[in-house]
Amino acid sequence: MEEQQARETPSQARALVLEVRAAFDQEHAAQVRQVELIDQLCRAFSALDASGPAIPGQERLLPTGADGTPLVAEHLATELAPQLRVSIESAWALISEAMNLVHRHPLLWAATREGQLRVWQARSIAQLTASAGLSREAASWVDSRMAPALGRLAWGRLRRRLAGLIVRADTELAAQRAAKARAERFVRIRNLGDGTALLTARAEAADALRFSRLLDQLAGGLSLAGSTDEHEVLRAEALGVLADPEAAVALLAGPDGEPGGTPRRRRRRTAELVVHFAPGEGVGRCEELGPVLAEQVREWVGHDQVVVRPVVDLADNPSVDAYEIPDAIARVVRWRNLYDVFPWSGRTSRGLDLDHTQPFRHGPGRPRGQTNPDNLGPLSRRAHRAKTHSGWQVAQPFPGVFEWRSPLGFRYRVDADGSHELGAELYWPRAG
């Protein structure tokens, strides 16, 4: 009897997973219906009653969203807000997001209706495009290039792709936004009244990244000096160190007592900047910083020591017999798979462990060349634990293509286009 119950448990768990998904699908269908009804409502309020004489302050037709959205009577939001128990401003925002989606992103809206992504995600994409100031034509261009990725990429990856497309859609407008943002840089400190203060800043992305790495370096020095605080606390303490230049220099001193190892090294600002540019493109993708204009990169490298590294041949498949992964192999894997290879993960491969798809076999008689790009993939610690201890299985039938099977029998493929469902099969690995 106990053995029969043990066999039924996986099936029951699988059924519950499918029920949760069905509940989400029902919620999604209701949210799609909400957008459809708002669109119909806007059509019903697209004209004004002109039967009486014009009087000051009478109702007007207002645009519902960005360029390309229809006009509606302004009191539509006034009518809708109390029914939804929200403010008039919130009702206008709801209308605006829905109209931007329906009228500026038809492919995105069609994919949303088909269930390829959630309504909140689609509305967010449409709103980010609108807030960037893109025209309807530019928004349509973004829409057409986002469409192939919908339903395949995790939300974080979609956001990063969208950011790049928004820049490429109108580079002159992007340059204006960058100049405006640069003019609005600030550093503010607000005393919280409990002995701490909140520091917020808006700075150049490259400067902020260098500053973050400096805080990490100082935090590491504090840890070596004996501090047992958490890393984030040490980063906060590093701010205090930076306020005392002599203390910062001492903390960063090398073994020979010279700041940073040698005075010569201290005079140079060095950092690794990986930028991908397609031939003829004025917009590239910078790892950790997102989409960048060519002019921004020229400005950055004009002030730093520049080391140009050769392009890595991703078709190369070097191998070694050791378990440890050489930098040359790691670089091929990370540039081939820019993201965690677990289904719908949005984590970038930078900083993730490289996992052997087929577990490394130690000891006498082990196969040669087990550590090679065709048997490696970037994987988060949680996904690695699931693969190692929870019954998840993964194969790499082609270089950079990963096929997963969950303990409940759900199957997925992760490739350069994103993540795909492969259907399900009733499967449950035997214990041991």
C-alpha positions as a printed NumPy array, in Angstrom:
array([[  0.   ,   0.   ,   0.   ],
       [  2.794,   2.426,   0.922],
       [  4.597,   1.542,  -2.332],
       [  1.4  ,   2.298,  -4.298],
       [  1.044,   5.71 ,  -2.565],
       [  4.708,   6.487,  -3.289],
       [  4.123,   5.807,  -7.002],
       [  1.058,   8.065,  -7.037],
       [  2.742,  10.997,  -5.332],
       [  4.66 ,  12.2  ,  -8.43 ],
       [  1.498,  12.06 , -10.529],
       [ -0.4  ,  14.046,  -7.929],
       [  2.393,  16.639,  -7.751],
       [  2.444,  16.893, -11.545],
       [ -1.326,  17.373, -11.594],
       [ -1.042,  20.16 ,  -9.003],
       [  1.617,  21.912, -11.085],
       [ -0.714,  21.782, -14.084],
       [ -3.596,  23.109, -11.968],
       [ -1.5  ,  26.081, -10.827],
       [ -0.624,  26.795, -14.448],
       [ -4.3  ,  26.528, -15.407],
       [ -5.15 ,  29.069, -12.708],
       [ -2.535,  31.444, -14.085],
       [ -3.895,  30.902, -17.595],
       [ -7.385,  31.814, -16.381],
       [ -6.022,  34.961, -14.745],
       [ -4.195,  35.783, -17.978],
       [ -7.358,  35.337, -20.032],
       [ -9.213,  37.701, -17.697],
       [ -6.454,  40.335, -18.01 ],
       [ -6.493,  40.043, -21.804],
       [-10.238,  40.582, -21.66 ],
       [ -9.702,  43.696, -19.54 ],
       [ -7.454,  45.238, -22.222],
       [ -9.943,  44.306, -24.947],
       [-12.779,  45.943, -23.014],
       [-10.748,  49.098, -22.381],
       [-10.087,  49.306, -26.123],
       [-13.819,  48.952, -26.835],
       [-14.601,  51.527, -24.162],
       [-12.203,  54.012, -25.768],
       [-13.924,  53.514, -29.105],
       [-17.273,  54.247, -27.438],
       [-15.849,  57.476, -25.954],
       [-14.067,  58.624, -29.148],
       [-16.521,  61.441, -29.877],
       [-18.105,  64.314, -27.947],
       [-21.694,  65.469, -27.711],
       [-21.695,  68.638, -29.837],
       [-25.435,  69.232, -29.718],
       [-25.23 ,  72.144, -27.269],
       [-23.304,  75.421, -27.375],
       [-19.614,  75.436, -26.541],
       [-18.925,  76.529, -22.978],
       [-15.647,  77.092, -21.089],
       [-14.316,  74.014, -19.345],
       [-16.451,  71.537, -21.269],
       [-15.213,  68.048, -21.991],
       [-12.343,  67.654, -24.459],
       [-10.875,  64.865, -26.562],
       [ -7.482,  63.828, -25.187],
       [ -4.847,  61.387, -26.497],
       [ -4.961,  58.085, -24.661],
       [ -1.248,  57.441, -24.912],
       [  1.816,  58.042, -27.062],
       [  1.986,  58.812, -30.797],
       [ -0.503,  56.684, -32.724],
       [ -3.078,  56.118, -29.985],
       [ -6.671,  57.342, -30.399],
       [ -8.345,  60.354, -28.794],
       [-11.039,  59.83 , -26.156],
       [-13.343,  61.98 , -24.106],
       [-11.466,  63.096, -21.009],
       [-14.196,  62.001, -18.582],
       [-13.847,  58.357, -19.578],
       [-11.263,  58.038, -16.793],
       [-13.591,  59.874, -14.415],
       [-16.302,  57.329, -15.186],
       [-14.022,  54.321, -14.906],
       [-11.984,  55.234, -11.814],
       [-14.643,  54.821,  -9.088],
       [-15.788,  51.527, -10.608],
       [-12.263,  50.18 , -10.251],
       [-11.773,  51.89 ,  -6.866],
       [ -8.695,  53.742,  -8.07 ],
       [ -7.833,  57.4  ,  -8.601],
       [ -8.568,  59.181, -11.865],
       [ -4.819,  59.375, -12.497],
       [ -4.513,  55.602, -12.034],
       [ -7.42 ,  55.048, -14.4  ],
       [ -5.707,  57.227, -17.035],
       [ -2.488,  55.249, -16.585],
       [ -4.418,  52.002, -17.069],
       [ -6.019,  53.35 , -20.255],
       [ -2.71 ,  54.704, -21.541],
       [ -0.83 ,  51.429, -21.035],
       [ -3.59 ,  49.443, -22.729],
       [ -3.811,  51.791, -25.727],
       [ -0.049,  51.932, -26.183],
       [ -0.032,  48.148, -26.282],
       [ -2.974,  47.683, -28.662],
       [ -2.294,  50.511, -31.111],
       [  1.516,  50.781, -31.17 ],
       [  2.534,  47.148, -30.724],
       [  0.137,  44.915, -32.696],
       [  2.559,  41.953, -32.817],
       [  3.205,  42.192, -29.09 ],
       [ -0.521,  42.373, -28.424],
       [ -1.227,  39.354, -30.654],
       [  1.462,  37.338, -28.879],
       [  0.011,  38.351, -25.508],
       [ -3.462,  37.207, -26.528],
       [ -1.936,  33.866, -27.535],
       [ -0.393,  33.508, -24.075],
       [  3.263,  33.895, -25.067],
       [  3.824,  36.429, -22.299],
       [  1.867,  37.982, -19.441],
       [ -0.244,  41.1  , -19.855],
       [  1.777,  43.067, -17.292],
       [  4.944,  42.296, -19.238],
       [  3.417,  43.403, -22.534],
       [  2.085,  46.614, -20.997],
       [  5.481,  47.323, -19.478],
       [  7.224,  46.878, -22.855],
       [  4.75 ,  49.223, -24.522],
       [  5.098,  51.78 , -21.735],
       [  8.91 ,  51.734, -21.749],
       [  8.873,  52.311, -25.508],
       [  6.405,  55.18 , -25.099],
       [  8.311,  56.802, -22.221],
       [ 11.436,  56.809, -24.408],
       [  9.573,  59.191, -26.725],
       [  9.555,  56.896, -29.764],
       [  7.196,  57.713, -32.612],
       [  4.588,  55.22 , -33.765],
       [  6.849,  54.254, -36.682],
       [  9.805,  53.64 , -34.377],
       [  7.599,  51.704, -31.945],
       [  6.436,  49.52 , -34.845],
       [ 10.085,  48.823, -35.702],
       [ 10.739,  47.764, -32.11 ],
       [  7.583,  45.648, -32.181],
       [  8.693,  43.711, -35.271],
       [ 12.102,  42.921, -33.791],
       [ 10.801,  41.952, -30.369],
       [  8.26 ,  39.514, -31.81 ],
       [ 10.629,  36.546, -32.461],
       [ 11.809,  36.577, -28.832],
       [  8.383,  36.67 , -27.182],
       [  7.628,  33.574, -25.154],
       [ 11.212,  32.37 , -25.451],
       [ 13.254,  34.734, -23.323],
       [ 12.996,  35.374, -19.592],
       [ 11.662,  38.768, -18.55 ],
       [ 15.097,  40.089, -17.626],
       [ 16.46 ,  39.166, -21.057],
       [ 13.468,  40.725, -22.807],
       [ 14.052,  43.951, -20.885],
       [ 17.704,  44.024, -21.912],
       [ 16.848,  43.341, -25.558],
       [ 14.17 ,  46.026, -25.468],
       [ 16.649,  48.564, -24.078],
       [ 18.957,  47.965, -27.029],
       [ 16.155,  48.14 , -29.59 ],
       [ 14.859,  51.417, -28.153],
       [ 18.296,  52.94 , -28.68 ],
       [ 18.637,  51.53 , -32.204],
       [ 15.144,  52.633, -33.196],
       [ 16.135,  56.302, -33.008],
       [ 19.804,  56.934, -32.26 ],
       [ 19.429,  60.735, -32.373],
       [ 16.681,  60.591, -29.779],
       [ 18.796,  58.166, -27.73 ],
       [ 21.687,  60.627, -27.781],
       [ 19.334,  63.371, -26.589],
       [ 18.107,  61.162, -23.743],
       [ 21.705,  60.335, -22.79 ],
       [ 22.66 ,  64.035, -22.775],
       [ 19.59 ,  64.893, -20.705],
       [ 20.343,  62.1  , -18.228],
       [ 23.945,  63.244, -17.937],
       [ 22.809,  66.775, -17.194],
       [ 20.578,  65.403, -14.424],
       [ 23.323,  63.563, -12.512],
       [ 23.289,  64.02 ,  -8.752],
       [ 24.39 ,  62.695,  -5.383],
       [ 21.955,  63.148,  -2.499],
       [ 22.144,  62.236,   1.175],
       [ 19.088,  62.014,   3.436],
       [ 19.506,  61.58 ,   7.181],
       [ 17.214,  58.807,   8.424],
       [ 17.377,  59.866,  12.056],
       [ 18.647,  56.533,  13.375],
       [ 22.354,  57.109,  12.985],
       [ 22.34 ,  56.141,   9.306],
       [ 21.726,  58.046,   6.096],
       [ 20.404,  57.112,   2.678],
       [ 22.758,  57.947,  -0.188],
       [ 21.325,  57.989,  -3.714],
       [ 23.148,  58.949,  -6.884],
       [ 22.708,  59.154, -10.616],
       [ 26.047,  58.905, -12.408],
       [ 27.657,  57.695, -15.618],
       [ 27.113,  53.945, -15.864],
       [ 30.82 ,  53.263, -16.37 ],
       [ 31.732,  55.438, -13.369],
       [ 29.13 ,  53.696, -11.201],
       [ 30.481,  50.289, -12.213],
       [ 34.062,  51.314, -11.392],
       [ 32.878,  52.732,  -8.072],
       [ 31.082,  49.48 ,  -7.243],
       [ 34.214,  47.477,  -7.966],
       [ 36.262,  49.82 ,  -5.789],
       [ 33.802,  49.277,  -2.929],
       [ 34.167,  45.513,  -3.429],
       [ 37.956,  45.853,  -3.324],
       [ 37.849,  47.916,  -0.131],
       [ 35.331,  45.519,   1.4  ],
       [ 37.71 ,  42.673,   0.653],
       [ 40.496,  44.577,   2.422],
       [ 38.293,  45.103,   5.474],
       [ 37.472,  41.404,   5.52 ],
       [ 41.169,  40.478,   5.347],
       [ 41.775,  42.913,   8.183],
       [ 39.499,  40.815,  10.386],
       [ 35.976,  42.189,   9.939],
       [ 33.251,  39.531,  10.066],
       [ 30.407,  41.728,   8.779],
       [ 28.316,  40.761,   5.75 ],
       [ 29.625,  41.876,   2.372],
       [ 26.969,  44.576,   1.892],
       [ 27.77 ,  45.992,   5.326],
       [ 31.453,  46.025,   4.41 ],
       [ 30.647,  47.939,   1.232],
       [ 28.87 ,  50.531,   3.362],
       [ 31.899,  50.711,   5.677],
       [ 34.057,  51.205,   2.572],
       [ 32.266,  54.511,   1.981],
       [ 33.681,  55.715,   5.272],
       [ 37.128,  54.554,   4.227],
       [ 36.843,  56.528,   0.988],
       [ 36.104,  59.641,   3.056],
       [ 39.628,  59.274,   4.472],
       [ 42.038,  59.127,   1.495],
       [ 44.992,  58.026,   3.635],
       [ 42.99 ,  55.118,   5.051],
       [ 41.875,  54.107,   1.554],
       [ 45.44 ,  54.139,   0.246],
       [ 46.618,  52.051,   3.2  ],
       [ 43.813,  49.522,   2.727],
       [ 44.576,  49.19 ,  -0.987],
       [ 48.342,  48.907,  -0.422],
       [ 50.072,  45.882,  -1.87 ],
       [ 52.456,  43.516,  -0.058],
       [ 55.374,  45.84 ,  -0.719],
       [ 53.579,  48.743,   0.943],
       [ 53.121,  50.645,  -2.296],
       [ 49.53 ,  51.762,  -3.015],
       [ 47.928,  49.309,  -5.42 ],
       [ 51.207,  47.377,  -5.764],
       [ 53.268,  50.048,  -7.549],
       [ 52.977,  53.818,  -8.067],
       [ 52.937,  53.214, -11.838],
       [ 49.869,  51.021, -11.595],
       [ 48.064,  53.545,  -9.423],
       [ 48.314,  56.227, -12.132],
       [ 46.462,  54.089, -14.67 ],
       [ 42.734,  53.407, -14.6  ],
       [ 42.255,  49.923, -15.988],
       [ 39.084,  47.95 , -16.495],
       [ 37.874,  45.257, -18.856],
       [ 35.163,  46.548, -21.156],
       [ 33.52 ,  43.995, -23.449],
       [ 31.509,  45.637, -26.218],
       [ 29.818,  43.866, -29.115],
       [ 29.244,  45.875, -32.299],
       [ 27.752,  44.502, -35.506],
       [ 29.414,  45.793, -38.716],
       [ 28.035,  49.191, -39.666],
       [ 26.017,  49.568, -36.46 ],
       [ 26.278,  52.689, -34.316],
       [ 24.754,  50.921, -31.309],
       [ 26.456,  48.098, -29.449],
       [ 25.919,  45.953, -26.393],
       [ 28.27 ,  46.385, -23.467],
       [ 28.381,  43.611, -20.892],
       [ 27.109,  44.856, -17.497],
       [ 26.144,  48.277, -18.924],
       [ 23.582,  47.34 , -21.604],
       [ 23.113,  49.149, -24.953],
       [ 25.638,  51.871, -25.711],
       [ 26.213,  54.363, -28.481],
       [ 29.539,  54.308, -30.321],
       [ 30.18 ,  57.871, -29.176],
       [ 29.857,  56.818, -25.534],
       [ 32.435,  54.064, -25.998],
       [ 34.819,  56.496, -27.697],
       [ 34.531,  58.797, -24.692],
       [ 35.175,  55.985, -22.212],
       [ 38.244,  54.552, -23.922],
       [ 39.62 ,  58.031, -24.531],
       [ 40.464,  58.267, -20.818],
       [ 41.654,  54.753, -19.977],
       [ 44.322,  52.28 , -20.934],
       [ 42.843,  50.149, -23.725],
       [ 43.62 ,  46.481, -24.339],
       [ 42.024,  45.044, -27.477],
       [ 41.383,  41.315, -27.253],
       [ 40.931,  39.145, -30.353],
       [ 37.486,  37.898, -31.315],
       [ 36.837,  34.434, -29.891],
       [ 35.945,  31.738, -32.416],
       [ 32.811,  30.228, -30.874],
       [ 33.111,  27.202, -33.179],
       [ 36.402,  26.281, -31.553],
       [ 36.22 ,  23.33 , -29.138],
       [ 39.459,  23.195, -27.129],
       [ 39.572,  20.522, -24.45 ],
       [ 41.624,  19.562, -21.406],
       [ 41.713,  16.497, -19.194],
       [ 41.549,  18.417, -15.915],
       [ 38.347,  19.279, -14.028],
       [ 39.434,  22.932, -13.699],
       [ 38.356,  25.122, -16.62 ],
       [ 41.046,  27.267, -18.324],
       [ 40.215,  30.882, -19.161],
       [ 40.329,  30.22 , -22.914],
       [ 37.595,  27.572, -22.652],
       [ 35.556,  29.597, -20.148],
       [ 35.603,  32.589, -22.515],
       [ 34.228,  30.502, -25.408],
       [ 31.423,  29.108, -23.217],
       [ 30.393,  32.445, -21.695],
       [ 30.307,  34.243, -25.039],
       [ 28.433,  31.391, -26.695],
       [ 25.879,  31.197, -23.873],
       [ 25.44 ,  34.736, -22.588],
       [ 22.832,  33.62 , -20.024],
       [ 22.174,  30.86 , -17.54 ],
       [ 21.143,  27.781, -19.546],
       [ 18.316,  26.814, -17.183],
       [ 14.882,  27.325, -18.836],
       [ 13.703,  30.949, -18.814],
       [ 16.498,  32.147, -16.566],
       [ 17.469,  35.77 , -17.112],
       [ 20.791,  35.686, -15.244],
       [ 23.829,  36.643, -17.292],
       [ 26.595,  34.053, -17.56 ],
       [ 29.174,  36.437, -16.141],
       [ 29.912,  35.288, -12.594],
       [ 28.049,  31.969, -12.893],
       [ 29.74 ,  28.602, -12.465],
       [ 30.432,  26.588, -15.611],
       [ 28.806,  23.197, -15.157],
       [ 29.838,  19.949, -16.843],
       [ 26.704,  18.808, -18.69 ],
       [ 27.86 ,  15.199, -18.439],
       [ 29.334,  14.926, -14.925],
       [ 33.124,  14.847, -14.829],
       [ 34.44 ,  11.346, -14.201],
       [ 37.463,  11.189, -11.907],
       [ 39.867,   8.354, -11.302],
       [ 41.752,   5.805, -13.425],
       [ 40.347,   5.097, -16.869],
       [ 38.46 ,   8.389, -17.066],
       [ 37.744,   9.701, -20.598],
       [ 40.124,  12.277, -22.004],
       [ 39.075,  15.832, -22.845],
       [ 35.967,  15.913, -20.637],
       [ 36.38 ,  19.644, -20.034],
       [ 35.477,  21.302, -23.333],
       [ 32.872,  23.85 , -24.503],
       [ 30.604,  21.106, -25.866],
       [ 30.276,  19.688, -22.343],
       [ 29.954,  22.978, -20.43 ],
       [ 27.297,  25.573, -19.765],
       [ 26.836,  28.485, -17.325],
       [ 24.495,  27.505, -14.526],
       [ 23.317,  29.172, -11.32 ],
       [ 23.946,  27.423,  -8.014],
       [ 20.24 ,  26.724,  -7.497],
       [ 19.87 ,  25.141, -10.947],
       [ 23.038,  23.149, -10.368],
       [ 21.657,  21.795,  -7.098],
       [ 18.426,  20.832,  -8.872],
       [ 20.446,  18.962, -11.5  ],
       [ 22.643,  17.277,  -8.905],
       [ 20.191,  16.442,  -6.149],
       [ 16.581,  16.875,  -7.295],
       [ 16.235,  14.635, -10.324],
       [ 16.517,  17.254, -13.077],
       [ 18.308,  15.896, -16.124],
       [ 20.087,  17.832, -18.86 ],
       [ 21.75 ,  16.954, -22.149],
       [ 23.635,  19.07 , -24.685],
       [ 22.762,  17.431, -28.037],
       [ 24.428,  20.268, -29.949],
       [ 27.005,  22.811, -28.728],
       [ 25.184,  25.506, -26.766],
       [ 21.795,  23.738, -26.953],
       [ 20.492,  22.29 , -23.693],
       [ 17.538,  19.929, -23.274],
       [ 16.097,  19.61 , -19.789],
       [ 13.692,  17.136, -18.21 ],
       [ 12.153,  17.842, -14.818],
       [ 11.355,  15.191, -12.188],
       [  7.654,  15.595, -13.07 ],
       [  8.303,  14.924, -16.748],
       [  8.218,  18.455, -18.145],
       [ 10.714,  18.93 , -20.976],
       [ 12.381,  22.129, -22.22 ],
       [ 15.026,  23.225, -24.7  ],
       [ 17.305,  26.255, -24.212],
       [ 19.165,  27.565, -27.261],
       [ 20.33 ,  30.85 , -28.782],
       [ 16.693,  31.874, -29.395],
       [ 15.682,  31.366, -25.757],
       [ 13.595,  28.722, -23.99 ],
       [ 11.017,  26.377, -25.507],
       [  8.537,  23.887, -24.078],
       [  8.904,  20.406, -25.583],
       [  5.801,  18.884, -24.044],
       [  5.693,  16.5  , -21.117],
       [  6.105,  12.817, -20.486],
       [  5.246,  10.93 , -17.353],
       [  8.68 ,  10.398, -15.894],
       [  9.965,  10.035, -12.395],
       [ 13.536,   8.911, -11.683],
       [ 13.989,   6.067,  -9.298],
       [ 15.6  ,   6.878,  -5.98 ],
       [ 19.293,   6.11 ,  -6.023]])
